[in-house]
Coordinates of C-alpha atoms in Angstrom, one line a residue:
Chain A
M1 CA 0.0 0.0 0.0
S2 CA 2.7 2.5 0.9
A3 CA 4.0 2.5 -2.7
E4 CA 0.6 3.8 -3.9
V5 CA 0.5 6.7 -1.5
P6 CA 1.9 10.0 -2.8
T7 CA 4.7 11.2 -0.5
S8 CA 3.9 14.6 0.8
W9 CA 6.0 16.8 3.0
F10 CA 5.5 19.3 5.8
V11 CA 4.7 22.7 4.3
E12 CA 7.3 24.1 6.7
A13 CA 9.8 22.0 8.6
P14 CA 8.8 21.6 12.2
R15 CA 11.0 23.6 14.6
N16 CA 11.8 23.3 18.3
L17 CA 10.3 19.8 18.6
D18 CA 10.5 18.4 22.1
L19 CA 8.8 15.0 22.0
V20 CA 8.3 12.3 19.3
G21 CA 5.4 9.9 19.8
L22 CA 5.7 6.5 18.1
D23 CA 2.7 4.3 17.5
A24 CA 3.5 0.6 18.1
D25 CA 1.1 -1.9 16.4
D26 CA 1.6 -1.9 12.6
T27 CA 4.1 0.9 12.9
L28 CA 7.0 -0.7 14.8
W29 CA 5.8 -4.3 14.3
E30 CA 3.1 -6.1 12.4
T31 CA -0.1 -6.9 14.3
E32 CA -3.1 -6.5 12.0
G33 CA -2.0 -9.4 9.7
G34 CA -2.2 -11.7 12.7
F35 CA -5.7 -10.7 13.4
Q36 CA -6.7 -11.1 9.8
D37 CA -5.1 -14.6 9.7
I38 CA -7.2 -15.7 12.7
A39 CA -10.3 -14.1 11.2
S40 CA -9.8 -16.3 8.1
R41 CA -9.4 -19.4 10.2
F42 CA -12.6 -18.3 12.0
E43 CA -14.5 -18.1 8.7
A44 CA -13.3 -21.7 7.8
L45 CA -14.3 -22.9 11.3
M46 CA -17.8 -21.4 10.8
A47 CA -18.3 -22.6 7.2
P48 CA -20.1 -25.9 8.2
Y49 CA -22.6 -24.0 10.3
L50 CA -23.5 -21.4 7.7
L51 CA -26.1 -21.1 4.9
A52 CA -24.4 -20.7 1.6
D53 CA -24.5 -16.9 1.5
A54 CA -23.7 -16.0 5.1
V55 CA -20.3 -14.5 5.6
A56 CA -18.8 -15.1 9.0
G57 CA -16.2 -12.4 8.7
A58 CA -18.7 -9.6 8.2
H59 CA -20.7 -10.8 11.2
L60 CA -17.5 -10.9 13.3
D61 CA -16.7 -7.3 12.3
D62 CA -20.2 -6.2 13.4
V63 CA -20.0 -8.0 16.8
E64 CA -16.4 -6.7 17.3
R65 CA -17.4 -3.1 16.6
R66 CA -20.3 -3.3 19.0
N67 CA -18.2 -4.9 21.7
L68 CA -15.4 -2.3 21.5
A69 CA -17.4 -0.1 23.8
V70 CA -17.6 -2.8 26.4
F71 CA -14.4 -4.8 26.0
G72 CA -11.9 -2.3 24.5
Y73 CA -9.1 -3.2 22.1
G74 CA -7.0 -6.3 22.2
V75 CA -6.9 -10.1 21.7
K76 CA -9.1 -10.9 24.7
G77 CA -12.0 -8.8 23.5
F78 CA -11.5 -10.1 19.9
T79 CA -11.6 -13.7 21.2
L80 CA -14.9 -13.0 23.2
S81 CA -16.3 -11.5 20.0
M82 CA -15.4 -14.6 18.0
I83 CA -17.0 -16.9 20.6
E84 CA -20.2 -14.7 20.6
T85 CA -20.3 -14.7 16.8
A86 CA -19.8 -18.5 16.7
I87 CA -22.8 -19.0 19.0
M88 CA -24.9 -16.5 17.1
L89 CA -24.2 -17.9 13.6
S90 CA -24.6 -21.5 14.7
D91 CA -27.8 -20.8 16.6
G92 CA -26.2 -22.2 19.7
A93 CA -25.1 -25.4 18.0
V94 CA -21.4 -24.7 18.0
G95 CA -19.4 -27.5 19.6
G96 CA -17.2 -27.2 22.7
D97 CA -14.3 -28.4 20.6
D98 CA -14.7 -25.5 18.2
I99 CA -14.9 -23.0 21.0
A100 CA -11.7 -24.6 22.5
R101 CA -10.0 -24.0 19.2
I102 CA -10.9 -20.3 19.3
L103 CA -9.4 -20.1 22.8
D104 CA -6.2 -21.8 21.6
W105 CA -5.9 -19.1 18.9
S106 CA -6.0 -16.4 21.5
R107 CA -3.2 -18.0 23.4
E108 CA -1.3 -18.4 20.1
M109 CA -1.8 -14.7 19.3
L110 CA -0.7 -13.5 22.7
G111 CA 2.3 -15.8 22.6
N112 CA 3.4 -14.8 19.1
A113 CA 7.1 -14.1 18.7
L114 CA 7.3 -10.3 18.0
E115 CA 9.8 -9.1 15.4
P116 CA 10.1 -5.4 14.7
Y117 CA 9.7 -4.4 11.0
P118 CA 13.0 -4.3 9.1
G119 CA 14.8 -1.0 9.6
V120 CA 12.9 -0.1 12.8
T121 CA 15.7 -0.6 15.2
E122 CA 18.1 1.4 12.9
A123 CA 15.5 4.2 12.6
L124 CA 15.1 4.4 16.4
A125 CA 18.9 4.6 16.9
L126 CA 19.0 7.4 14.4
L127 CA 16.1 9.2 16.2
A128 CA 17.9 8.8 19.6
R129 CA 20.8 10.8 18.1
T130 CA 18.6 13.8 17.5
G131 CA 18.4 14.4 21.3
L132 CA 14.6 14.6 21.1
R133 CA 12.6 12.8 23.8
R134 CA 10.8 9.8 22.5
S135 CA 7.8 7.8 23.7
I136 CA 5.9 4.8 22.4
I137 CA 2.2 5.9 22.5
T138 CA -0.1 3.0 21.8
K139 CA -3.7 2.0 22.6
G140 CA -5.1 -1.3 23.6
D141 CA -5.0 -3.8 26.4
L142 CA -2.4 -2.7 29.0
F143 CA -1.2 -6.3 29.7
E144 CA -0.9 -7.3 26.1
Q145 CA 0.8 -4.1 25.0
E146 CA 3.3 -4.1 27.8
T147 CA 4.1 -7.7 27.0
K148 CA 4.6 -6.8 23.4
V149 CA 6.9 -3.8 24.1
A150 CA 9.0 -6.0 26.3
A151 CA 9.2 -8.8 23.7
S152 CA 10.2 -6.3 21.0
G153 CA 13.4 -5.3 22.8
L154 CA 12.7 -1.7 21.6
S155 CA 12.1 -0.1 25.0
E156 CA 15.8 0.7 25.3
W157 CA 15.4 3.2 22.5
V158 CA 12.7 5.3 24.0
D159 CA 12.3 7.4 27.2
G160 CA 8.8 6.1 28.0
V161 CA 5.8 4.0 27.0
E162 CA 2.3 5.3 27.1
I163 CA -0.6 2.8 26.8
L164 CA -3.9 4.5 26.4
P165 CA -7.5 3.0 26.3
E166 CA -8.3 5.3 23.3
K167 CA -6.2 7.6 21.2
D168 CA -8.4 10.7 21.3
L169 CA -7.9 14.4 22.1
A170 CA -8.4 13.9 25.9
H171 CA -5.8 11.1 26.1
Y172 CA -3.2 12.8 23.9
N173 CA -3.7 15.9 26.0
A174 CA -3.1 14.0 29.2
V175 CA 0.1 12.5 27.8
L176 CA 1.5 15.9 26.8
R177 CA 0.6 17.4 30.2
R178 CA 2.4 14.5 31.9
W179 CA 5.5 15.1 29.8
G180 CA 5.2 18.9 30.1
V181 CA 5.2 19.3 26.3
D182 CA 3.4 22.0 24.3
P183 CA 1.4 20.3 21.4
A184 CA 3.2 22.6 18.9
R185 CA 6.5 20.9 20.0
F186 CA 5.1 17.3 19.6
V187 CA 5.2 15.1 16.5
M188 CA 3.4 11.7 16.3
I189 CA 4.4 9.0 13.9
G190 CA 2.0 6.1 13.1
N191 CA 0.1 4.1 10.6
S192 CA -3.5 5.0 11.6
V193 CA -4.9 8.2 10.2
R194 CA -7.8 8.0 12.7
S195 CA -5.7 7.4 15.8
D196 CA -2.2 8.7 15.1
I197 CA -2.8 11.7 12.8
L198 CA -6.2 13.5 13.1
P199 CA -6.4 14.0 16.9
V200 CA -2.7 15.2 17.0
L201 CA -3.3 17.7 14.2
E202 CA -6.4 18.9 15.9
L203 CA -4.4 19.5 19.1
G204 CA -1.9 21.7 17.2
G205 CA 0.8 19.1 16.9
W206 CA 2.6 17.6 13.9
A207 CA 2.0 14.1 12.4
I208 CA 3.7 11.8 10.0
W209 CA 1.7 9.0 8.5
V210 CA 3.6 5.8 7.7
P211 CA 1.0 3.7 5.9
S212 CA 1.0 -0.1 6.7
V213 CA 0.3 -3.0 4.4
N214 CA -2.6 -4.2 6.5
Q215 CA -5.0 -1.6 7.8
W216 CA -7.7 -2.5 10.4
I217 CA -11.0 -1.7 8.9
H218 CA -12.2 0.2 12.0
E219 CA -9.2 2.5 11.7
V220 CA -9.6 3.6 8.1
A221 CA -9.9 7.4 7.6
E222 CA -9.1 9.9 4.9
P223 CA -5.5 11.2 5.2
P224 CA -5.5 15.1 5.4
L225 CA -3.0 15.5 2.6
D226 CA -3.2 19.3 2.4
H227 CA -2.7 19.9 6.1
P228 CA 0.5 22.1 6.7
R229 CA 1.7 20.0 9.7
F230 CA 1.1 16.6 8.1
A231 CA 3.5 14.5 6.1
V232 CA 3.6 11.0 4.6
A233 CA 6.6 8.8 4.8
A234 CA 7.2 5.4 3.2
S235 CA 9.0 4.0 6.3
L236 CA 9.9 4.9 9.8
G237 CA 13.4 5.7 8.6
S238 CA 12.0 8.3 6.2
A239 CA 9.8 9.7 8.9
V240 CA 12.9 10.2 11.2
E241 CA 14.7 11.9 8.3
L242 CA 11.8 14.3 8.0
I243 CA 12.1 15.5 11.6
G244 CA 15.9 15.1 12.0
R245 CA 16.7 17.6 9.2
Chain B
M1 CA -13.2 -9.3 58.5
S2 CA -11.9 -5.9 59.5
A3 CA -13.3 -6.2 63.0
E4 CA -11.1 -9.3 63.6
V5 CA -7.9 -7.6 62.6
P6 CA -5.9 -6.0 65.5
T7 CA -5.4 -2.3 64.7
S8 CA -1.7 -1.5 64.7
W9 CA -0.1 1.9 64.2
F10 CA 3.1 3.2 62.7
V11 CA 6.0 2.8 65.1
E12 CA 6.8 6.4 64.3
A13 CA 4.5 8.8 62.5
P14 CA 5.5 9.2 58.8
R15 CA 7.0 12.7 58.2
N16 CA 7.4 14.8 55.0
L17 CA 5.1 12.6 53.0
D18 CA 4.7 13.8 49.4
L19 CA 2.4 11.3 47.6
V20 CA -0.5 9.1 48.8
G21 CA -1.3 6.1 46.7
L22 CA -4.8 4.7 46.8
D23 CA -5.7 1.2 45.7
A24 CA -9.1 1.1 43.9
D25 CA -10.8 -2.3 43.7
D26 CA -12.0 -3.4 47.1
T27 CA -10.5 -0.3 48.7
L28 CA -12.5 2.5 47.2
W29 CA -15.3 0.3 45.9
E30 CA -16.4 -3.4 46.0
T31 CA -15.2 -5.7 43.3
E32 CA -14.3 -9.1 44.6
G33 CA -17.9 -9.8 45.8
G34 CA -19.0 -9.4 42.2
F35 CA -16.5 -11.9 40.9
Q36 CA -17.5 -14.3 43.7
D37 CA -21.1 -14.0 42.8
I38 CA -20.4 -14.9 39.2
A39 CA -18.2 -17.8 40.3
S40 CA -21.2 -19.1 42.3
R41 CA -23.5 -18.8 39.3
F42 CA -20.8 -20.6 37.3
E43 CA -20.8 -23.5 39.8
A44 CA -24.6 -23.8 39.4
L45 CA -24.3 -23.7 35.6
M46 CA -21.7 -26.5 35.7
A47 CA -23.6 -28.7 38.2
P48 CA -25.5 -30.8 35.5
Y49 CA -22.2 -31.6 33.7
L50 CA -20.3 -32.7 36.8
L51 CA -19.7 -36.0 38.6
A52 CA -20.9 -35.7 42.2
D53 CA -17.5 -34.9 43.8
A54 CA -16.2 -32.4 41.2
V55 CA -16.1 -28.8 42.3
A56 CA -16.3 -26.3 39.4
G57 CA -15.1 -23.4 41.6
A58 CA -11.8 -25.1 42.4
H59 CA -11.1 -25.9 38.7
L60 CA -12.0 -22.3 37.8
D61 CA -9.4 -21.0 40.3
D62 CA -6.8 -23.3 38.8
V63 CA -7.5 -22.3 35.2
E64 CA -7.6 -18.6 36.2
R65 CA -4.3 -18.7 38.0
R66 CA -2.7 -20.4 35.0
N67 CA -4.2 -17.9 32.6
L68 CA -3.1 -14.8 34.6
A69 CA 0.3 -15.0 32.9
V70 CA -1.3 -14.9 29.5
F71 CA -4.4 -12.8 30.0
G72 CA -3.6 -10.5 32.9
Y73 CA -6.2 -9.3 35.4
G74 CA -9.8 -8.3 34.7
V75 CA -13.3 -9.4 33.6
K76 CA -12.3 -10.4 30.1
G77 CA -9.6 -12.8 31.2
F78 CA -11.9 -14.2 33.9
T79 CA -14.6 -14.8 31.3
L80 CA -12.2 -16.6 29.0
S81 CA -11.2 -18.8 32.0
M82 CA -14.8 -19.6 32.8
I83 CA -15.4 -20.7 29.1
E84 CA -12.2 -22.8 29.1
T85 CA -13.2 -24.4 32.4
A86 CA -16.7 -25.1 31.2
I87 CA -15.4 -26.9 28.1
M88 CA -12.9 -28.9 30.2
L89 CA -15.3 -30.0 32.9
S90 CA -18.0 -30.9 30.4
D91 CA -15.6 -32.8 28.2
G92 CA -16.6 -30.5 25.3
A93 CA -20.4 -31.1 25.8
V94 CA -21.2 -27.7 27.2
G95 CA -24.0 -26.1 25.1
G96 CA -23.7 -22.8 23.2
D97 CA -26.5 -21.4 25.3
D98 CA -24.5 -22.0 28.5
I99 CA -21.5 -20.3 26.9
A100 CA -23.7 -17.4 25.8
R101 CA -24.9 -17.1 29.5
I102 CA -21.2 -16.7 30.6
L103 CA -20.7 -14.0 28.0
D104 CA -23.8 -12.2 29.3
W105 CA -22.3 -12.3 32.8
S106 CA -19.2 -10.5 31.5
R107 CA -21.2 -7.7 30.0
E108 CA -23.2 -7.5 33.3
M109 CA -19.9 -7.2 35.3
L110 CA -18.5 -4.6 33.0
G111 CA -21.7 -2.6 33.1
N112 CA -22.2 -2.8 36.9
A113 CA -23.2 0.4 38.5
L114 CA -20.2 1.4 40.6
E115 CA -20.8 2.8 44.1
P116 CA -17.9 3.9 46.3
Y117 CA -17.9 2.3 49.8
P118 CA -19.7 4.4 52.4
G119 CA -17.4 7.1 53.8
V120 CA -14.9 7.0 50.9
T121 CA -15.8 10.3 49.3
E122 CA -15.6 12.0 52.7
A123 CA -12.2 10.4 53.4
L124 CA -10.9 11.6 50.0
A125 CA -12.2 15.2 50.7
L126 CA -10.4 15.1 54.1
L127 CA -7.2 13.8 52.4
A128 CA -7.3 16.6 49.8
R129 CA -7.2 19.1 52.7
T130 CA -3.8 17.8 53.8
G131 CA -2.2 19.3 50.7
L132 CA -0.5 15.9 49.9
R133 CA -0.5 14.8 46.3
R134 CA -2.8 11.8 45.7
S135 CA -3.0 9.2 43.0
I136 CA -5.2 6.1 42.5
I137 CA -2.8 3.2 41.8
T138 CA -4.5 0.1 40.6
K139 CA -3.7 -2.9 38.6
G140 CA -5.7 -4.7 35.9
D141 CA -7.2 -4.2 32.5
L142 CA -6.7 -0.6 31.4
F143 CA -10.0 -0.2 29.7
E144 CA -12.0 -1.7 32.5
Q145 CA -10.2 0.2 35.2
E146 CA -10.4 3.6 33.4
T147 CA -14.2 2.9 32.9
K148 CA -14.6 2.2 36.6
V149 CA -12.7 5.2 37.8
A150 CA -14.8 7.4 35.5
A151 CA -18.0 5.7 36.8
S152 CA -17.0 6.2 40.4
G153 CA -16.9 10.0 40.1
L154 CA -13.9 9.9 42.4
S155 CA -11.3 11.2 39.9
E156 CA -12.0 14.8 40.9
W157 CA -10.4 14.0 44.4
V158 CA -7.1 12.8 43.0
D159 CA -4.2 14.3 41.0
G160 CA -3.7 11.2 38.9
V161 CA -4.6 7.7 38.1
E162 CA -2.0 5.0 37.5
I163 CA -3.1 1.7 36.0
L164 CA -0.4 -1.0 36.2
P165 CA -0.3 -4.5 34.7
E166 CA 1.2 -5.7 37.9
K167 CA 1.8 -4.1 41.3
D168 CA 5.4 -5.1 41.8
L169 CA 8.7 -3.4 42.7
A170 CA 9.4 -2.4 39.1
H171 CA 6.0 -0.8 38.5
Y172 CA 5.9 1.1 41.8
N173 CA 9.4 2.3 41.1
A174 CA 8.3 3.5 37.6
V175 CA 5.3 5.4 39.2
L176 CA 7.5 7.1 41.8
R177 CA 10.0 8.1 39.2
R178 CA 7.2 9.6 37.0
W179 CA 5.9 11.6 40.0
G180 CA 9.5 12.5 41.1
V181 CA 8.8 11.1 44.6
D182 CA 11.3 9.5 47.0
P183 CA 9.9 6.1 48.2
A184 CA 10.5 7.3 51.8
R185 CA 7.9 10.1 51.1
F186 CA 5.3 7.8 49.7
V187 CA 2.5 6.0 51.5
M188 CA 0.2 3.4 49.9
I189 CA -3.3 2.6 51.2
G190 CA -5.0 -0.6 50.1
N191 CA -6.7 -3.9 50.9
S192 CA -4.2 -6.3 49.4
V193 CA -1.2 -7.2 51.5
R194 CA 0.5 -8.8 48.5
S195 CA -0.1 -5.9 46.0
D196 CA -0.5 -2.7 48.2
I197 CA 1.7 -3.4 51.2
L198 CA 4.7 -5.7 50.7
P199 CA 6.3 -4.2 47.6
V200 CA 5.9 -0.7 48.9
L201 CA 7.6 -1.6 52.3
E202 CA 10.4 -3.3 50.4
L203 CA 10.9 -0.1 48.4
G204 CA 11.3 1.9 51.6
G205 CA 7.8 3.4 51.5
W206 CA 4.9 3.5 54.1
A207 CA 1.8 1.3 53.8
I208 CA -1.6 1.2 55.4
W209 CA -3.6 -1.9 55.1
V210 CA -7.4 -1.5 55.0
P211 CA -8.7 -5.1 55.1
S212 CA -11.7 -5.7 52.9
V213 CA -14.6 -8.1 53.5
N214 CA -14.0 -10.2 50.4
Q215 CA -10.4 -11.0 49.6
W216 CA -9.4 -12.5 46.3
I217 CA -7.8 -15.9 47.0
H218 CA -4.8 -15.1 44.7
E219 CA -4.0 -11.9 46.8
V220 CA -3.9 -13.4 50.2
A221 CA -0.6 -12.9 52.1
E222 CA 0.5 -12.6 55.7
P223 CA 0.3 -9.0 57.0
P224 CA 3.8 -7.8 58.3
L225 CA 2.3 -6.6 61.6
D226 CA 5.7 -5.8 63.2
H227 CA 7.0 -3.6 60.4
P228 CA 7.8 -0.1 61.6
R229 CA 6.4 1.6 58.5
F230 CA 3.2 -0.5 58.4
A231 CA -0.2 0.2 59.9
V232 CA -3.7 -1.3 59.8
A233 CA -6.8 0.8 59.6
A234 CA -10.4 -0.3 59.8
S235 CA -11.5 2.1 57.1
L236 CA -10.2 4.6 54.5
G237 CA -11.2 7.4 56.9
S238 CA -9.1 5.9 59.7
A239 CA -6.2 5.5 57.2
V240 CA -6.4 9.2 56.3
E241 CA -6.4 10.1 60.0
L242 CA -3.2 8.1 60.4
I243 CA -1.3 10.2 57.9
G244 CA -3.1 13.5 58.4
R245 CA -2.0 13.9 62.0

């Protein structure tokens, strides 16, 4: 996908930056592909229970979207949504063995070896040399995210890790207050226009979009290509170059 | 339970305190009773599947303990553990309707109206008048805990909310660094000896135990009654009096 996106630059180079925010899932490492893989397995598991034209994946998306307000983000909520969808689509006939398989997938996802994208460690090393403060800013399940950050080995390259229940104005504001940083001196780098870009621009900050191959359907939003404090980069390395100039 | 605990006092009154940490679940409001209620309903649900001498609750405790390392704390992990136990105890024969009932319980628990214990608001108002900084410090699922703090209406009485994946030395240390507070100037108030008392004393801080009526079995530990920086209080109000003198 990143090859199809026109690279745009800041209208003016950001000056006097103080803090760089780094999204984690699908920016530092791949996550969404794993969810999509499990969703495909779920469709296959459900096939014997379904009428010919029912699509398990679409039902799962609906249930998941509805459950976000109750369960929040993460593997555990996703697993509960799969189980709920399985019961619903099978009219209660789903077997205990099939539910057990779904539970096994959740353990598999949570135990996945976590490999940063190629070039990420080098980009973070380069960023460290700018002298700017750096924090991972990610949303989702606290336990899952903290486990992933630890498994990635990347925490040595940042000054902090912020895990938020939602990436909205209020939570970005709270982070910047905690760090004592003016929004105009903050830049966020991430793959989600909705979570990493739009609220930060609204707050008066800078944002660099690094599009990912897989994009979660609930995160899709139009990139604000004409915004003066917005830029697109093909990789984290390119993003670091944009602010390190 | 609190009536049976001998009230002990600090050997010396703490001086120059700078930050008061407040546990949330079962200190500011009741939580464990809700889990125990659902566990009882789970036992009743499982009864038809069980041989006469099998005890569903004990199996659930085992599965839950094992899953803590994968799922962390909170309703979602507890729900997945109930589903796993149901499949195991029924040898896969558990019906979709019964699993659906377990899912309904999780939504019920997450949507529970949240009422602070009697006297808690008054105690927090009193604490605010001491001029000490105050933070809720709780462990568990980020989304669930943040929802509960918001629903409690208590956040206006504190300067911050810290939600940790685990209440251990490393995480208390990180909190105190963030607040710029020396452990010797920190006091923690909570109902769990294992999570609220022992790590804080080990760090060099002060701790006040407010025993709760219901105690989660995984949190039980011996209170260090002879420790010079440890005190027991029958209520949050009494705990505040101990440090406000």
